[in-house]
CSV table of C-alpha atoms in Angstrom, one decimal:
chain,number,residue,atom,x,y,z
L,42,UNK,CA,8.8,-3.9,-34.4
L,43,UNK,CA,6.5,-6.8,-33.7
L,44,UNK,CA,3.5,-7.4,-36.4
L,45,UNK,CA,0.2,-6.7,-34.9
L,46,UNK,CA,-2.4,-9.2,-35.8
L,47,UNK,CA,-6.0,-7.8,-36.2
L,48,UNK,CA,-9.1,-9.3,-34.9
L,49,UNK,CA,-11.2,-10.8,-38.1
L,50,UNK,CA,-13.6,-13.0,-35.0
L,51,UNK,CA,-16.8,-11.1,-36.1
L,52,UNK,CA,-16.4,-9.5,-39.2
L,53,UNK,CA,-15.0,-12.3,-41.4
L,54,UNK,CA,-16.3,-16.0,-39.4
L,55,UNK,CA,-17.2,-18.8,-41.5
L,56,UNK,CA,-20.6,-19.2,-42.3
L,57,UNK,CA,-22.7,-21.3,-40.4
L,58,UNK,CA,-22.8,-24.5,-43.1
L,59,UNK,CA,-18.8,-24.0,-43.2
L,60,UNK,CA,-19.2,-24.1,-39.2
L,61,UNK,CA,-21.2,-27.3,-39.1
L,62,UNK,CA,-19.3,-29.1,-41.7
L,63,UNK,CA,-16.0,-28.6,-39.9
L,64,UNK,CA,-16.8,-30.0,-36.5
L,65,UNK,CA,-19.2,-32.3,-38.0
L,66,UNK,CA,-16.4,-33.9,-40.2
L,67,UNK,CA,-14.1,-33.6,-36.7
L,68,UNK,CA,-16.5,-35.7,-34.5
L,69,UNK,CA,-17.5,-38.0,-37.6
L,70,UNK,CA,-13.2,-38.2,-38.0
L,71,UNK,CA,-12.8,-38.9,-34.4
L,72,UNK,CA,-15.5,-41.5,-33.9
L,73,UNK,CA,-13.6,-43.6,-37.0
L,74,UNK,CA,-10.4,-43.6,-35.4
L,75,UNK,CA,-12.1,-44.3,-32.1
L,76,UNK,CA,-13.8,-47.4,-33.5
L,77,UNK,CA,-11.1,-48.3,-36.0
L,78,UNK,CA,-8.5,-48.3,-33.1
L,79,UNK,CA,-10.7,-50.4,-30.4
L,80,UNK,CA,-13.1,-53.0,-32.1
L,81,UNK,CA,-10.7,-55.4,-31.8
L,82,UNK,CA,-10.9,-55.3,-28.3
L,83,UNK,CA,-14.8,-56.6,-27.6
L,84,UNK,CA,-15.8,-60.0,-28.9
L,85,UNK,CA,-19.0,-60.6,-30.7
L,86,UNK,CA,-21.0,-59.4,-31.6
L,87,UNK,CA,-19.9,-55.8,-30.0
L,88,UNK,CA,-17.0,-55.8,-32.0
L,89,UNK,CA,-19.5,-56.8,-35.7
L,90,UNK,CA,-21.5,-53.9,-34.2
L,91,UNK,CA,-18.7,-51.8,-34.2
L,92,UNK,CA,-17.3,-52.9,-37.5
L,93,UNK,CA,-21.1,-51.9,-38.9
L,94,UNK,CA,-20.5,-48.1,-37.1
L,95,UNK,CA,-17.2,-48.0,-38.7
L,96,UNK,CA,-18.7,-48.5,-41.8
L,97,UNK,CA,-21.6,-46.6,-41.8
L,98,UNK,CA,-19.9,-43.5,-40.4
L,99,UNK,CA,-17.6,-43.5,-43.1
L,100,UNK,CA,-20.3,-43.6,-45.5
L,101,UNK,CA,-21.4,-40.6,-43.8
L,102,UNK,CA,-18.4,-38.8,-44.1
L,103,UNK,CA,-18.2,-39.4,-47.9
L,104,UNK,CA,-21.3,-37.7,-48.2
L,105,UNK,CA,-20.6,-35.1,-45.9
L,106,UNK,CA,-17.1,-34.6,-47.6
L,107,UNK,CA,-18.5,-34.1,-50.8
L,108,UNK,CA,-20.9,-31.3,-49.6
L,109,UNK,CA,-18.1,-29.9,-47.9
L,110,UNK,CA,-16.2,-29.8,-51.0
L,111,UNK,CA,-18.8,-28.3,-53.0
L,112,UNK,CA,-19.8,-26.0,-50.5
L,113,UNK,CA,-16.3,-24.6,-50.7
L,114,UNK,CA,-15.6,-24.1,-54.0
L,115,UNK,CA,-19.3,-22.5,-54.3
L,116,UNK,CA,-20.8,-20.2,-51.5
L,117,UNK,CA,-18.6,-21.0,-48.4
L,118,UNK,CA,-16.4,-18.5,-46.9
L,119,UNK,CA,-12.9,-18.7,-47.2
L,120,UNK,CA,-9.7,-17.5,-44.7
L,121,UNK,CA,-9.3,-14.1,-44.6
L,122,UNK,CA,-7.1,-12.0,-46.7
L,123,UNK,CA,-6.4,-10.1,-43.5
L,124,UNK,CA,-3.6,-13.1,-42.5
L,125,UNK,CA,-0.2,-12.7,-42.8
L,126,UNK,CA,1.2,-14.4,-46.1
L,127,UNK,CA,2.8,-17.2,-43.9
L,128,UNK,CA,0.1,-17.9,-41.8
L,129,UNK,CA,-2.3,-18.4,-45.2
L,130,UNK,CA,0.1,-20.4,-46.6
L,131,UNK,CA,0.5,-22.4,-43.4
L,132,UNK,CA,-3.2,-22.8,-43.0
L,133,UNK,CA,-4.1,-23.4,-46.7
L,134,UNK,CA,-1.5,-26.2,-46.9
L,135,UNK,CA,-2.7,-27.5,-43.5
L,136,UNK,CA,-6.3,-27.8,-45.0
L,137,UNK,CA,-5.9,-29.3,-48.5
L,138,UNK,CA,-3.7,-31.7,-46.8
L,139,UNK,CA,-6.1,-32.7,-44.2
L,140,UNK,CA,-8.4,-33.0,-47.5
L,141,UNK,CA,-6.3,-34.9,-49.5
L,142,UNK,CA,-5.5,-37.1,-46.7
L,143,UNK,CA,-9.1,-37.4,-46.1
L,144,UNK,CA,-10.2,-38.5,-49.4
L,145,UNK,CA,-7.4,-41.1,-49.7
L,146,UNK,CA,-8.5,-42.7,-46.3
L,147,UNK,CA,-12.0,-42.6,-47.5
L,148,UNK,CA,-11.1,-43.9,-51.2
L,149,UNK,CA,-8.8,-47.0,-49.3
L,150,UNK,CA,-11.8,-47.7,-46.8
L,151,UNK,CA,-13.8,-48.6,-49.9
L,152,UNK,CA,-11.1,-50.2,-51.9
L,153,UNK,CA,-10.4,-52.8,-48.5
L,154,UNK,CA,-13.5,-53.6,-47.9
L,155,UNK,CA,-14.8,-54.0,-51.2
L,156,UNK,CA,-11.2,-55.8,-52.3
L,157,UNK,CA,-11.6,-58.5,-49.7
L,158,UNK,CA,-15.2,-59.3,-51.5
L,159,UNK,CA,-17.1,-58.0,-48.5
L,160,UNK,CA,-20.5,-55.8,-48.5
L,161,UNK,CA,-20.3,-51.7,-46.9
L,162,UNK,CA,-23.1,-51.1,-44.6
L,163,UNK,CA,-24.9,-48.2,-44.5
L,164,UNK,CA,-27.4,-48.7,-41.5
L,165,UNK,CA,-27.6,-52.2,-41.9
L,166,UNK,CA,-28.5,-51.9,-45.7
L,167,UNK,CA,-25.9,-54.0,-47.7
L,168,UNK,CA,-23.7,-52.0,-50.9
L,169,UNK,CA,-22.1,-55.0,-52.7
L,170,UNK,CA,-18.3,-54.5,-54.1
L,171,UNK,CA,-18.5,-53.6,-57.7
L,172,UNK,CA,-15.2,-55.2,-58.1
L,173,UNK,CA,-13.8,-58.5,-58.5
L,174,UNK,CA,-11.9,-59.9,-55.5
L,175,UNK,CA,-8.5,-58.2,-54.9
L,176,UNK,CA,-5.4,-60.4,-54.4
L,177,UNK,CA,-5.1,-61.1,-50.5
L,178,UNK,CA,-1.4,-58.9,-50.8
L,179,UNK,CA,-3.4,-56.0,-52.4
L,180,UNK,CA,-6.2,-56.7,-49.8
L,181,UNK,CA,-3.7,-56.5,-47.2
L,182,UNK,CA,-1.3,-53.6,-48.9
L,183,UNK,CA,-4.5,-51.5,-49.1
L,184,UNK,CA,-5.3,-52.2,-45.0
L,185,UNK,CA,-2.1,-51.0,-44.0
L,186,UNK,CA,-1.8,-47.9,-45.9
L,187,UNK,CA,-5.5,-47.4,-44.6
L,188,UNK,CA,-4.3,-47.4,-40.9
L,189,UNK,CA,-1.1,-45.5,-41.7
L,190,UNK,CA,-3.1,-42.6,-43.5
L,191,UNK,CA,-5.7,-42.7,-40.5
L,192,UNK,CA,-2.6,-42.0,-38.1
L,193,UNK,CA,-1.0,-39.0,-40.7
L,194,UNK,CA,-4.9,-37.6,-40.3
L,195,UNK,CA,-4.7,-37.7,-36.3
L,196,UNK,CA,-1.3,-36.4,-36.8
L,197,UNK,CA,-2.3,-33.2,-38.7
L,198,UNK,CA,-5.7,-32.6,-37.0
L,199,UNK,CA,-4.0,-32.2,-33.8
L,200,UNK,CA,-1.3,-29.8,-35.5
L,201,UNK,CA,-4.4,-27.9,-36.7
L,202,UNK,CA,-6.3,-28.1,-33.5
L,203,UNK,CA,-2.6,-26.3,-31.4
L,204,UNK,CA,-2.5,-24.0,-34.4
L,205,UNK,CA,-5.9,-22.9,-33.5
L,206,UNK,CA,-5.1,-23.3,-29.7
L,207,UNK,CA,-1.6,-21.2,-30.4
L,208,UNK,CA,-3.8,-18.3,-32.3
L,209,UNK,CA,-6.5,-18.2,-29.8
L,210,UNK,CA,-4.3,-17.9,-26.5
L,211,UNK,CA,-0.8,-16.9,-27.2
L,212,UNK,CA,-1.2,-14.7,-30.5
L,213,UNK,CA,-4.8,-13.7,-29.2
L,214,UNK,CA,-5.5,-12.7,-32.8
L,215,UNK,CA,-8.9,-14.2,-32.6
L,216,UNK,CA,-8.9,-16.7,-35.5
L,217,UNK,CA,-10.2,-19.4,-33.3
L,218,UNK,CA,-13.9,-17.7,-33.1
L,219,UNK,CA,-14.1,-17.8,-36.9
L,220,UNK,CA,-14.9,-21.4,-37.0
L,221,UNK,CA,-16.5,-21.5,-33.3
L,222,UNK,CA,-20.5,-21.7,-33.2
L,223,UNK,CA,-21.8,-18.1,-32.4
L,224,UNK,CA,-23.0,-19.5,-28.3
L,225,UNK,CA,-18.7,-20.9,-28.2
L,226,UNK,CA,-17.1,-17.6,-28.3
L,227,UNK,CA,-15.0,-16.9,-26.0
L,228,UNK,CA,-15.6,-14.2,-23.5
L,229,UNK,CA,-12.8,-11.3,-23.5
């Protein structure tokens, strides 16, 4: 006999910070791969302007990361305890790893950039490295696993997005509408 999977859409969404801070974090996460994947491709100074975004968003996801974090681990909602034990287990381990993965990428962004002896921008205003210059090999050691970690995010974001995708039409169990703003629901 099949398990029936209840509908926890309206009594058990996220809260509305939890809400923002997800797809906030997705478009910011997005936007850096975006950038980080095609500024090579425009000559100056579209590609410097692009360098400047890439660094300015990930400023901004520091900071929004953090308040995530907090928010979490304070006053945010967390999945329901109506799940089955594998899908919380599935979903838990797909979210601390997106974290983890997260805060590494985050963590080597500043260690590259700063390692190399350059500046971060934030909105044009210039955050000096407080470290010495890294050997080029670390400099270059740190870039790679930078852009590898960026692809393991992508990776995993997608498997969360068809996870989400394989709840909402194929299981039909709802889950999807717990992180979706209020005026996003689907109609049934």
């Amino acid at each position: 006999m099949p398990c029936s999977t209840p509908d926890i859409t309206d009594t058990l969404r996220y809260d509305r910070p939890t809400i923002v801070l997800h797809w906030t974090t997705a478009f910011l996460v997005l936007l850096q791969f975006a950038l980080g994947e095609t500024w090579n491709w425009p000559a100056k100074p579209v590609h410097h302007l692009m360098v400047v975004a890439h660094l300015t968003v990930g400023i901004l996801l520091t900071v929004i990361m953090a308040f995530r974090i907090v928010w979490r681990l304070t006053k945010g909602r967390h999945l329901s305890d109506l799940l089955r034990p594998v899908d919380r287990v599935c979903a838990l381990g797909a979210e601390y790893t997106l974290y983890v993965l997260l805060l590494a990428e985050i963590l080597l962004g500043y260690l590259w950039r700063w390692g190399a002896g350059q500046t971060m921008s934030f909105f044009g205003l210039l955050i000096p490295s407080p470290f010495a210059r890294f050997p080029a090999e670390t400099v270059t050691w740190l870039h790679t696993l930078h852009e590898w970690n960026a692809w393991l995010i992508m990776g995993f974001a997608t498997g969360h997005g068809a996870a989400a995708l394989f709840h909402q039409f194929v299981l039909k169990d709802k889950v999807l509408g717990r992180m979706l703003p209020q005026c996003f629901l689907f109609r049934q």
